[in-house]
Amino acid sequence: MKIVIIGTGYVGLVTGACLAEMGHTVTCLDIDAKKIESLESGIIPIYEPGLEEVVKRNKEASRLFFTTSYKEAFKDCLVAFLALPTPAKEDGSCDLSYVLKAAKEIGEQIKQYCVIVSKSTVPVGSCEKIRLAILSSQKEKIPFDIVSNPEFLKEGSAVTDCMKPDRIVLGVDSAESAQIMRDLYSAFTINHDRILVMDIPSAEMTKYAANAMLATRISFMNEMAGLCERLGADINQVRIGIGSDHRIGYHFLYAGMGYGGSCFPKDLKALASLAKEVGYKTPLLEAVETINENQKQILAKKINTYFSPSGGINGKTIALWGLSFKPDTDDIREAPSLQLIQELLSQGASLRLYDPICMNKIASLFPSSQRLHFCKDEYEAAEGADAIALVTEWKQFRFVDLEEILKKMVGKAFFDGRNQYKRSEMHTKGFHYYGIGLPSTH
Ligand code: NAD
C-alpha cells in the first residue's frame, strides 16, 4: 500500500519505518526541513533503540521516503496517518492546531479516495473536526474516510511495540476503511488477531482512558510510598505483595519521582479539560495530577532535609545521574530532572550532570556555567560530589562500581529516585542511602 505519514517525530518515524519494514511504500512528511534533510542523509534525529537499522534498510530498499511536500506525498496515497503534536494549551485543553492545519493541506491535495488516520492523541470529537477541516479545503469533492488509530508505543521500546503491538485499536465509521486498515495491519497480526474495531469516539477515548489508568497507578504507588516512609514500611515489599494479586498485576507499580514525558501530563490535562467542557467532575484525575506534581519535588525535598543540619544545599555539589524522562530515550519533555536541576541551582548548589543520551538537549536548556558541569559518565559526575541523585534509571547505572564511586565523592549521600539499589547493600558500602517509600534509617 502507498502510505503517507504526516509528522516525522517519535511516533511518525517509528510507524513509517515499521510499515515500510512490512513491505508497504511509505513517505514520511514533515514541515521541519532540517529533520527531513538529516533523514535523507541517513541521520536519525531521535534516539530510539533499533530504529536506525530499520530506517536504513527500508530507505535502501526504496520503501521509505522523506519529503516536506504535501503535493509530492499525496500523489498516489491510499492511507495517510496524522502523527502530529497535540500539546496542552495554557488552560490544559488539547491544542489541535497542528492536526487541523495538516487536515486542510490534505483537503487540498487528495486526488483519489484516501483513508485519513489519526495516530495523534486527540480528544473525543476531534476526528469529526478533522473531517470538517478536510471538507472545507477540498476544491473537488473526492471521497475519503476518517479512522482513529490511537498509538500505544512506548519510547525506548517503540520499534518492538510497533512491530508486536498488544492491540491495534481502530475507530471506524465505514466498512471500506475498516477493511483497508485490516489489510494494512495484516502483517502485524499473523500470530493472532490483535485488531479491535470500534466506533470513532470510543477509540479516541480509549487512548485517554489508558494513559489516565497508567498515571493513576503511578500516583497511587507514590501516595502509598509517602505513607510507607511515615509508617516504617517498605514500598518495594508492598509492591511485590500487591502485584502478586493477579487482579492487580506487577506493571506500573513503581514508586519514583513521578511521571513525565510528552504524553501523560498533557493527556491527563486534556481529559480533565474535556470533562469540564461537558460539565462532569473528575476528582480522581485531579488527585492523580496533584500527587504527581508533588512527587516531582520529592528528591529536592529529601536533599534539603539531609543538608539542612550542615547549612543547606547552598555551596554543595550534587551529581545527577540520568536526565531523560525515562531510560532508553533522548526525550526530555516534562522530565522530572528539569524541575530538579532548576530547584537545586536556585538554592545555590553546583551540579554535575550525566545522561547517556540526552546531554545535548539538556545543555540547550541549561547553559554550562561555573555551577553546572556536563560530565562524560557517572564516575566523572561523582567526582567531588557531596551527594548523588539517581533521577532516571538507565541500565548502565545498575552495576556501577559503587566502592569506586564513593571514593570519588567528598560526601556519602545517595538519593535513589527510582529505587534501583538495595538499601542494606548501600549502607554496607558506606553510603547514606535514601530511596522512595522506604523507612528512614539515618
Ligand atoms: P513529535 O513532536 O516527536 O513529532 C511531531 C512532528 O510533527 C514533528 O517532527 C513536527 O515537525 C511535525 N509537524 C508539525 N506540524 C506539521 C505539519 N503541519 N505537517 C507536517 N509535519 C508537522 O511528536 P510525537 O511524540 O511523535 O507525538 C505525536 C502524537 O502522537 C501526539 O499526539 C502524541 O500525544 C501521540 N503519542 C506520542 C507517543 C510518544 O511516545 N511520543 C506515544 C503515543 C502517542
Coordinates of C-alpha atoms and ligand atoms in Angstrom, one line a residue:
M1 CA 0.0 0.0 0.0
K2 CA 1.1 3.6 -0.6
I3 CA 1.2 5.3 2.8
V4 CA 1.9 8.8 3.9
I5 CA 2.9 9.7 7.5
I6 CA 2.4 13.3 8.4
G7 CA 4.7 14.3 11.2
T8 CA 8.1 12.5 11.4
G9 CA 8.6 12.6 15.1
Y10 CA 8.8 9.8 17.8
V11 CA 5.5 8.3 16.6
G12 CA 5.6 9.1 12.9
L13 CA 9.1 8.0 12.1
V14 CA 8.8 4.7 14.0
T15 CA 5.4 4.0 12.4
G16 CA 6.6 4.8 9.0
A17 CA 9.8 2.7 9.3
C18 CA 7.8 -0.3 10.7
L19 CA 5.1 -0.1 8.0
A20 CA 7.9 0.0 5.4
E21 CA 9.6 -3.0 7.1
M22 CA 6.3 -4.9 6.5
G23 CA 6.5 -4.2 2.8
H24 CA 4.4 -1.0 2.4
T25 CA 5.7 2.0 0.5
V26 CA 5.9 4.9 2.9
T27 CA 6.5 8.6 2.6
C28 CA 7.3 10.4 5.8
L29 CA 6.3 14.1 5.6
D30 CA 7.4 16.9 7.9
I31 CA 7.4 20.6 7.8
D32 CA 10.8 20.6 9.5
A33 CA 13.1 20.8 6.5
K34 CA 16.2 20.2 8.7
K35 CA 14.8 17.0 10.0
I36 CA 13.9 15.7 6.5
E37 CA 17.3 16.7 5.3
S38 CA 19.1 14.8 8.0
L39 CA 16.9 11.7 7.5
E40 CA 17.7 11.9 3.7
S41 CA 21.4 11.8 4.6
G42 CA 20.9 8.9 6.9
I43 CA 21.0 10.7 10.3
I44 CA 18.2 9.7 12.7
P45 CA 17.1 12.8 14.6
I46 CA 15.9 10.9 17.7
Y47 CA 17.3 8.2 19.9
E48 CA 15.2 5.1 19.7
P49 CA 16.7 1.6 20.1
G50 CA 16.7 -0.4 16.8
L51 CA 15.2 2.4 14.7
E52 CA 18.3 3.3 12.8
E53 CA 18.7 -0.1 11.2
V54 CA 15.0 -0.3 10.2
V55 CA 15.1 3.2 8.6
K56 CA 18.4 2.5 6.8
R57 CA 17.3 -0.9 5.5
N58 CA 13.9 0.4 4.1
K59 CA 15.4 3.6 2.7
E60 CA 17.9 1.5 0.8
A61 CA 15.1 -0.9 -0.4
S62 CA 13.2 2.1 -1.8
R63 CA 10.3 1.5 0.5
L64 CA 10.8 4.6 2.8
F65 CA 10.9 8.1 1.5
F66 CA 11.1 11.6 3.1
T67 CA 9.7 14.9 2.0
T68 CA 8.5 18.3 3.0
S69 CA 6.0 18.5 0.2
Y70 CA 2.3 17.6 0.7
K71 CA 1.8 17.6 -3.1
E72 CA 4.5 15.1 -3.7
A73 CA 3.5 12.9 -0.8
F74 CA -0.2 12.7 -1.8
K75 CA 0.4 11.8 -5.5
D76 CA -1.0 8.3 -5.1
C77 CA -1.6 7.8 -1.4
L78 CA -4.2 5.3 -0.1
V79 CA -3.7 5.8 3.7
A80 CA -2.4 8.9 5.4
F81 CA -1.5 8.9 9.1
L82 CA -1.5 12.0 11.2
A83 CA 1.3 11.8 13.8
L84 CA 1.4 15.4 14.7
P85 CA 1.9 17.1 18.0
T86 CA -1.1 17.7 20.2
P87 CA 0.4 19.7 23.1
A88 CA -1.6 21.2 26.0
K89 CA -2.7 24.8 25.7
E90 CA -2.3 27.0 28.7
D91 CA -5.7 26.1 30.0
G92 CA -4.8 22.4 29.8
S93 CA -7.1 21.7 26.8
C94 CA -5.6 19.9 23.7
D95 CA -4.1 22.1 21.0
L96 CA -5.5 20.7 17.8
S97 CA -4.0 23.4 15.6
Y98 CA -1.2 21.2 14.1
V99 CA -3.6 18.5 13.2
L100 CA -6.2 20.8 11.7
K101 CA -3.6 22.7 9.7
A102 CA -2.4 19.4 8.2
A103 CA -6.1 18.4 7.6
K104 CA -6.6 21.5 5.4
E105 CA -3.5 20.7 3.4
I106 CA -4.8 17.1 2.9
G107 CA -8.1 18.5 1.6
E108 CA -6.2 20.5 -1.0
Q109 CA -4.0 17.6 -2.0
I110 CA -6.1 14.4 -2.2
K111 CA -6.8 13.4 -5.8
Q112 CA -8.4 10.0 -5.1
Y113 CA -10.2 8.1 -2.3
C114 CA -8.0 8.1 0.8
V115 CA -8.2 6.9 4.4
I116 CA -7.1 9.6 6.9
V117 CA -5.9 8.1 10.1
S118 CA -5.4 9.9 13.3
K119 CA -2.5 8.5 15.3
S120 CA -2.2 11.7 17.3
T121 CA -3.8 11.6 20.7
V122 CA -6.8 13.8 20.2
P123 CA -9.9 14.5 22.4
V124 CA -13.2 12.7 21.6
G125 CA -14.8 14.5 18.7
S126 CA -11.5 15.5 17.0
C127 CA -11.8 13.1 14.1
E128 CA -15.1 14.9 13.3
K129 CA -13.2 18.2 13.3
I130 CA -10.5 16.7 11.1
R131 CA -13.3 15.6 8.6
L132 CA -14.8 19.1 8.5
A133 CA -11.4 20.7 8.0
I134 CA -10.6 18.5 5.1
L135 CA -14.1 19.1 3.6
S136 CA -13.7 22.8 4.0
S137 CA -10.5 22.9 2.0
Q138 CA -11.5 20.5 -0.8
K139 CA -12.0 22.1 -4.2
E140 CA -13.2 18.8 -5.7
K141 CA -15.4 16.5 -3.6
I142 CA -13.1 13.5 -3.5
P143 CA -14.4 10.8 -1.1
F144 CA -12.4 10.0 2.0
D145 CA -12.8 8.2 5.3
I146 CA -11.5 9.1 8.8
V147 CA -10.2 6.5 11.2
S148 CA -9.0 6.9 14.7
N149 CA -6.0 4.6 15.4
P150 CA -4.5 5.7 18.7
E151 CA -0.9 4.9 19.3
F152 CA 0.3 2.9 22.3
L153 CA 4.0 2.6 21.6
K154 CA 6.4 3.4 24.4
E155 CA 9.5 5.5 23.8
G156 CA 12.5 3.3 24.5
S157 CA 10.8 0.2 23.1
A158 CA 8.9 1.9 20.3
V159 CA 10.1 -0.3 17.4
T160 CA 9.3 -3.6 19.2
D161 CA 5.9 -2.1 20.4
C162 CA 5.1 -1.1 16.9
M163 CA 6.1 -4.5 15.4
K164 CA 4.4 -6.5 18.0
P165 CA 1.5 -4.4 19.4
D166 CA -0.6 -5.7 22.3
R167 CA -3.6 -4.5 20.3
I168 CA -4.4 -2.2 17.4
V169 CA -7.4 0.0 18.1
L170 CA -9.4 1.1 15.1
G171 CA -12.2 3.6 15.4
V172 CA -14.1 3.5 12.1
D173 CA -17.4 4.5 10.5
S174 CA -17.2 2.7 7.2
A175 CA -16.8 -0.9 6.2
E176 CA -14.4 0.1 3.4
S177 CA -11.9 1.9 5.7
A178 CA -12.1 -0.9 8.3
Q179 CA -11.1 -3.4 5.6
I180 CA -8.3 -1.2 4.3
M181 CA -6.9 -0.8 7.8
R182 CA -7.2 -4.5 8.5
D183 CA -5.3 -5.2 5.3
L184 CA -2.7 -2.6 6.2
Y185 CA -2.0 -4.2 9.6
S186 CA -2.4 -7.8 8.5
A187 CA 1.4 -8.4 8.6
F188 CA 1.4 -7.3 12.3
T189 CA -1.4 -9.8 13.3
I190 CA -0.2 -13.0 11.8
N191 CA 0.4 -14.6 15.2
H192 CA -3.1 -13.8 16.4
D193 CA -5.7 -11.1 15.7
R194 CA -4.9 -8.0 17.7
I195 CA -7.3 -5.7 16.0
L196 CA -10.1 -4.1 18.0
V197 CA -12.6 -2.4 15.8
M198 CA -14.9 0.1 17.4
D199 CA -16.7 3.5 16.8
I200 CA -14.5 6.6 16.5
P201 CA -15.4 8.3 19.8
S202 CA -14.7 5.1 21.7
A203 CA -11.3 4.7 20.0
E204 CA -10.4 8.3 20.8
M205 CA -11.5 7.8 24.4
T206 CA -9.6 4.5 24.7
K207 CA -6.2 6.3 24.4
Y208 CA -7.0 8.9 27.1
A209 CA -8.5 6.3 29.4
A210 CA -5.4 4.0 29.0
N211 CA -3.0 6.9 29.9
A212 CA -5.2 8.0 32.8
M213 CA -5.2 4.5 34.2
L214 CA -1.4 4.1 34.0
A215 CA -0.9 7.6 35.5
T216 CA -3.3 6.7 38.3
R217 CA -1.3 3.6 39.2
I218 CA 1.9 5.6 39.4
S219 CA 0.3 8.3 41.6
F220 CA -1.3 5.6 43.7
M221 CA 2.0 4.0 44.4
N222 CA 3.7 7.3 45.1
E223 CA 1.0 8.1 47.6
M224 CA 1.5 4.7 49.2
A225 CA 5.2 5.3 49.2
G226 CA 4.7 8.5 51.2
L227 CA 2.7 6.6 53.7
C228 CA 5.3 3.8 53.9
E229 CA 8.0 6.2 54.8
R230 CA 6.0 7.6 57.6
L231 CA 4.7 4.2 58.9
G232 CA 8.0 2.3 58.7
A233 CA 7.0 0.1 55.8
D234 CA 9.0 -0.6 52.5
I235 CA 7.2 0.2 49.3
N236 CA 9.3 -2.3 47.4
Q237 CA 8.0 -5.1 49.5
V238 CA 4.5 -3.8 49.4
R239 CA 4.7 -3.6 45.6
I240 CA 5.5 -7.3 45.4
G241 CA 2.8 -8.0 48.0
I242 CA 0.1 -6.4 46.0
G243 CA 1.4 -7.1 42.5
S244 CA 1.2 -10.9 43.1
D245 CA -2.6 -10.5 43.2
H246 CA -3.5 -11.3 39.6
R247 CA -6.3 -8.7 39.7
I248 CA -3.6 -6.1 40.3
G249 CA -0.5 -7.4 38.4
Y250 CA 3.0 -6.1 38.6
H251 CA 3.1 -3.5 35.8
F252 CA 3.3 0.2 36.5
L253 CA 3.5 -0.2 40.3
Y254 CA 6.8 1.6 40.8
A255 CA 7.1 4.4 43.2
G256 CA 9.5 7.1 42.0
M257 CA 9.8 10.7 41.1
G258 CA 6.5 10.9 39.3
Y259 CA 5.6 10.6 35.6
G260 CA 6.8 12.9 32.9
G261 CA 7.2 12.7 29.2
S262 CA 5.3 14.1 26.3
C263 CA 2.1 12.1 26.9
F264 CA 0.8 11.5 30.4
P265 CA 1.0 15.1 31.7
K266 CA -0.7 16.7 28.7
D267 CA -3.2 13.8 28.2
L268 CA -4.4 14.0 31.7
K269 CA -4.9 17.7 31.5
A270 CA -6.7 17.3 28.2
L271 CA -9.0 14.7 29.6
A272 CA -9.8 16.8 32.6
S273 CA -10.4 19.8 30.4
L274 CA -12.7 17.7 28.2
A275 CA -14.7 16.7 31.3
K276 CA -15.0 20.3 32.3
E277 CA -16.4 21.2 28.8
V278 CA -19.2 18.7 29.3
G279 CA -19.8 19.7 33.0
Y280 CA -18.5 16.5 34.5
K281 CA -16.4 16.4 37.6
T282 CA -13.2 14.3 37.6
P283 CA -11.8 14.5 41.2
L284 CA -9.7 11.3 40.6
L285 CA -7.9 12.8 37.6
E286 CA -7.2 16.0 39.6
A287 CA -5.8 14.0 42.5
V288 CA -3.5 12.0 40.2
E289 CA -2.1 15.2 38.8
T290 CA -1.7 16.9 42.2
I291 CA 0.1 13.8 43.6
N292 CA 2.4 13.8 40.6
E293 CA 3.3 17.5 40.8
N294 CA 4.3 17.0 44.5
Q295 CA 6.2 13.8 43.7
K296 CA 8.4 15.6 41.2
Q297 CA 9.8 17.6 44.1
I298 CA 10.5 14.6 46.3
L299 CA 14.2 14.4 45.7
A300 CA 14.7 18.1 46.2
K301 CA 12.9 17.8 49.5
K302 CA 15.0 14.8 50.6
I303 CA 18.2 16.5 49.6
N304 CA 17.1 19.7 51.5
T305 CA 16.3 17.7 54.6
Y306 CA 19.6 15.9 54.5
F307 CA 21.8 19.0 54.2
S308 CA 19.8 21.3 56.4
P309 CA 21.9 20.4 59.6
S310 CA 25.1 21.3 57.6
G311 CA 23.9 24.7 56.2
G312 CA 21.6 23.6 53.4
I313 CA 22.1 23.0 49.8
N314 CA 23.9 26.3 49.0
G315 CA 27.5 25.6 48.1
K316 CA 27.1 21.8 47.9
T317 CA 28.0 19.7 44.9
I318 CA 25.4 17.3 43.7
A319 CA 25.7 14.8 40.8
L320 CA 22.6 13.9 38.9
W321 CA 22.5 10.5 37.0
G322 CA 20.0 10.2 34.2
L323 CA 18.1 13.2 32.8
S324 CA 15.7 11.9 30.1
F325 CA 12.1 11.4 31.2
K326 CA 12.7 7.7 31.2
P327 CA 15.5 5.3 30.2
D328 CA 16.3 4.4 26.5
T329 CA 15.1 7.7 25.1
D330 CA 16.5 11.2 24.5
D331 CA 13.1 12.8 25.1
I332 CA 13.3 15.3 28.0
R333 CA 9.8 16.7 27.6
E334 CA 8.3 17.2 31.1
A335 CA 11.2 15.2 32.6
P336 CA 11.4 15.3 36.4
S337 CA 15.1 16.1 36.0
L338 CA 14.3 19.6 34.6
Q339 CA 12.5 20.7 37.8
L340 CA 15.2 19.2 40.0
I341 CA 18.0 21.0 38.1
Q342 CA 16.2 24.3 38.4
E343 CA 15.4 23.8 42.1
L344 CA 18.9 22.8 43.1
L345 CA 20.5 25.6 41.1
S346 CA 18.2 28.2 42.6
Q347 CA 19.2 27.0 46.0
G348 CA 22.9 27.6 45.2
A349 CA 24.1 24.0 44.5
S350 CA 26.7 23.1 41.9
L351 CA 25.6 20.3 39.7
R352 CA 27.5 17.6 37.9
L353 CA 25.2 16.2 35.2
Y354 CA 25.3 12.9 33.3
D355 CA 22.9 11.1 30.9
P356 CA 23.9 8.5 28.4
I357 CA 22.0 10.1 25.5
C358 CA 20.3 13.5 26.1
M359 CA 23.1 15.7 27.3
N360 CA 22.9 18.0 24.2
K361 CA 19.2 18.6 24.8
I362 CA 19.8 19.4 28.5
A363 CA 22.7 21.7 27.5
S364 CA 20.4 23.6 25.2
L365 CA 18.1 24.4 28.1
F366 CA 20.7 25.0 30.8
P367 CA 23.8 26.7 29.6
S368 CA 27.1 25.5 31.1
S369 CA 28.2 27.7 33.9
Q370 CA 30.6 27.6 36.9
R371 CA 27.9 25.7 38.8
L372 CA 26.8 23.4 36.0
H373 CA 29.1 20.7 34.7
F374 CA 28.4 18.3 31.9
C375 CA 30.2 15.0 32.6
K376 CA 31.2 12.2 30.3
D377 CA 30.0 9.4 32.6
E378 CA 28.6 8.6 36.0
Y379 CA 32.1 8.2 37.5
E380 CA 33.2 11.7 36.4
A381 CA 29.9 13.1 37.7
A382 CA 30.6 11.6 41.1
E383 CA 34.0 13.4 41.4
G384 CA 33.9 15.8 44.3
A385 CA 30.2 15.4 44.9
D386 CA 28.6 15.8 48.3
A387 CA 25.6 13.7 47.1
I388 CA 24.4 11.7 44.1
A389 CA 20.8 11.7 42.9
L390 CA 19.7 8.9 40.6
V391 CA 17.0 10.5 38.5
T392 CA 16.5 8.2 35.5
E393 CA 17.2 4.5 35.8
W394 CA 19.3 3.8 32.8
K395 CA 20.5 0.2 32.9
Q396 CA 24.2 1.1 33.0
F397 CA 23.7 2.6 36.5
R398 CA 22.6 -0.8 37.9
F399 CA 26.0 -2.3 38.1
V400 CA 28.4 0.6 38.7
D401 CA 31.3 0.1 40.9
L402 CA 29.9 1.7 44.0
E403 CA 33.1 1.5 46.0
E404 CA 34.9 3.4 43.3
I405 CA 32.0 6.0 43.2
L406 CA 32.2 6.5 46.9
K407 CA 36.0 7.1 46.7
K408 CA 35.4 9.9 44.1
M409 CA 32.8 11.7 46.3
V410 CA 33.5 14.0 49.1
G411 CA 30.2 13.2 50.8
K412 CA 28.3 10.0 51.3
A413 CA 24.7 10.8 50.4
F414 CA 22.9 8.8 47.7
F415 CA 19.3 9.7 46.7
D416 CA 17.7 7.0 44.7
G417 CA 14.7 8.5 42.9
R418 CA 13.9 5.1 41.2
N419 CA 14.6 2.6 44.0
Q420 CA 17.3 0.9 41.9
Y421 CA 19.6 -0.2 44.7
K422 CA 19.2 -2.3 47.8
R423 CA 19.2 -0.2 50.9
S424 CA 21.0 -2.7 53.1
E425 CA 23.8 -3.1 50.4
M426 CA 24.2 0.7 50.0
H427 CA 24.5 1.1 53.8
T428 CA 27.1 -1.7 54.0
K429 CA 29.1 0.0 51.3
G430 CA 29.1 3.2 53.4
F431 CA 26.5 5.4 51.7
H432 CA 23.8 7.4 53.4
Y433 CA 21.1 6.0 51.2
Y434 CA 17.6 7.4 50.6
G435 CA 15.1 5.8 48.3
I436 CA 11.4 6.5 47.8
G437 CA 8.9 4.9 50.2
L438 CA 11.5 3.3 52.5
P439 CA 11.6 3.6 56.2
S440 CA 14.3 6.1 57.2
T441 CA 17.4 4.9 58.9
H442 CA 19.7 8.0 59.1
Ligands
NAD1 P1 6.9 14.9 17.9 O1 6.8 16.2 18.4 O2 8.0 14.0 18.2 O3 6.7 14.9 16.3 C1 5.7 15.6 15.6 C2 6.3 16.0 14.3 O4 5.3 16.7 13.5 C3 7.5 17.0 14.3 O5 8.6 16.4 13.6 C4 6.9 18.3 13.6 O6 7.9 19.0 12.9 C5 5.9 17.7 12.7 N1 4.9 18.7 12.3 C6 4.3 19.7 13.0 N2 3.4 20.3 12.2 C7 3.4 19.7 11.0 C8 2.6 19.8 9.8 N3 1.7 20.8 9.7 N4 2.9 19.0 8.8 C9 3.8 18.0 8.8 N5 4.6 17.8 10.0 C10 4.3 18.6 11.0 O7 5.5 14.2 18.4 P2 5.3 12.7 18.9 O8 5.9 12.5 20.2 O9 5.7 11.8 17.8 O10 3.7 12.7 19.1 C11 2.8 12.7 18.0 C12 1.4 12.4 18.5 O11 1.4 11.0 19.0 C13 1.0 13.2 19.7 O12 -0.4 13.4 19.6 C14 1.3 12.3 20.9 O13 0.4 12.6 22.0 C15 1.0 11.0 20.3 N6 1.7 9.9 21.0 C16 3.0 10.0 21.3 C17 3.7 9.0 21.9 C18 5.2 9.1 22.3 O14 5.6 8.2 23.0 N7 5.9 10.1 21.8 C19 3.0 7.8 22.2 C20 1.7 7.6 21.8 C21 1.0 8.7 21.2

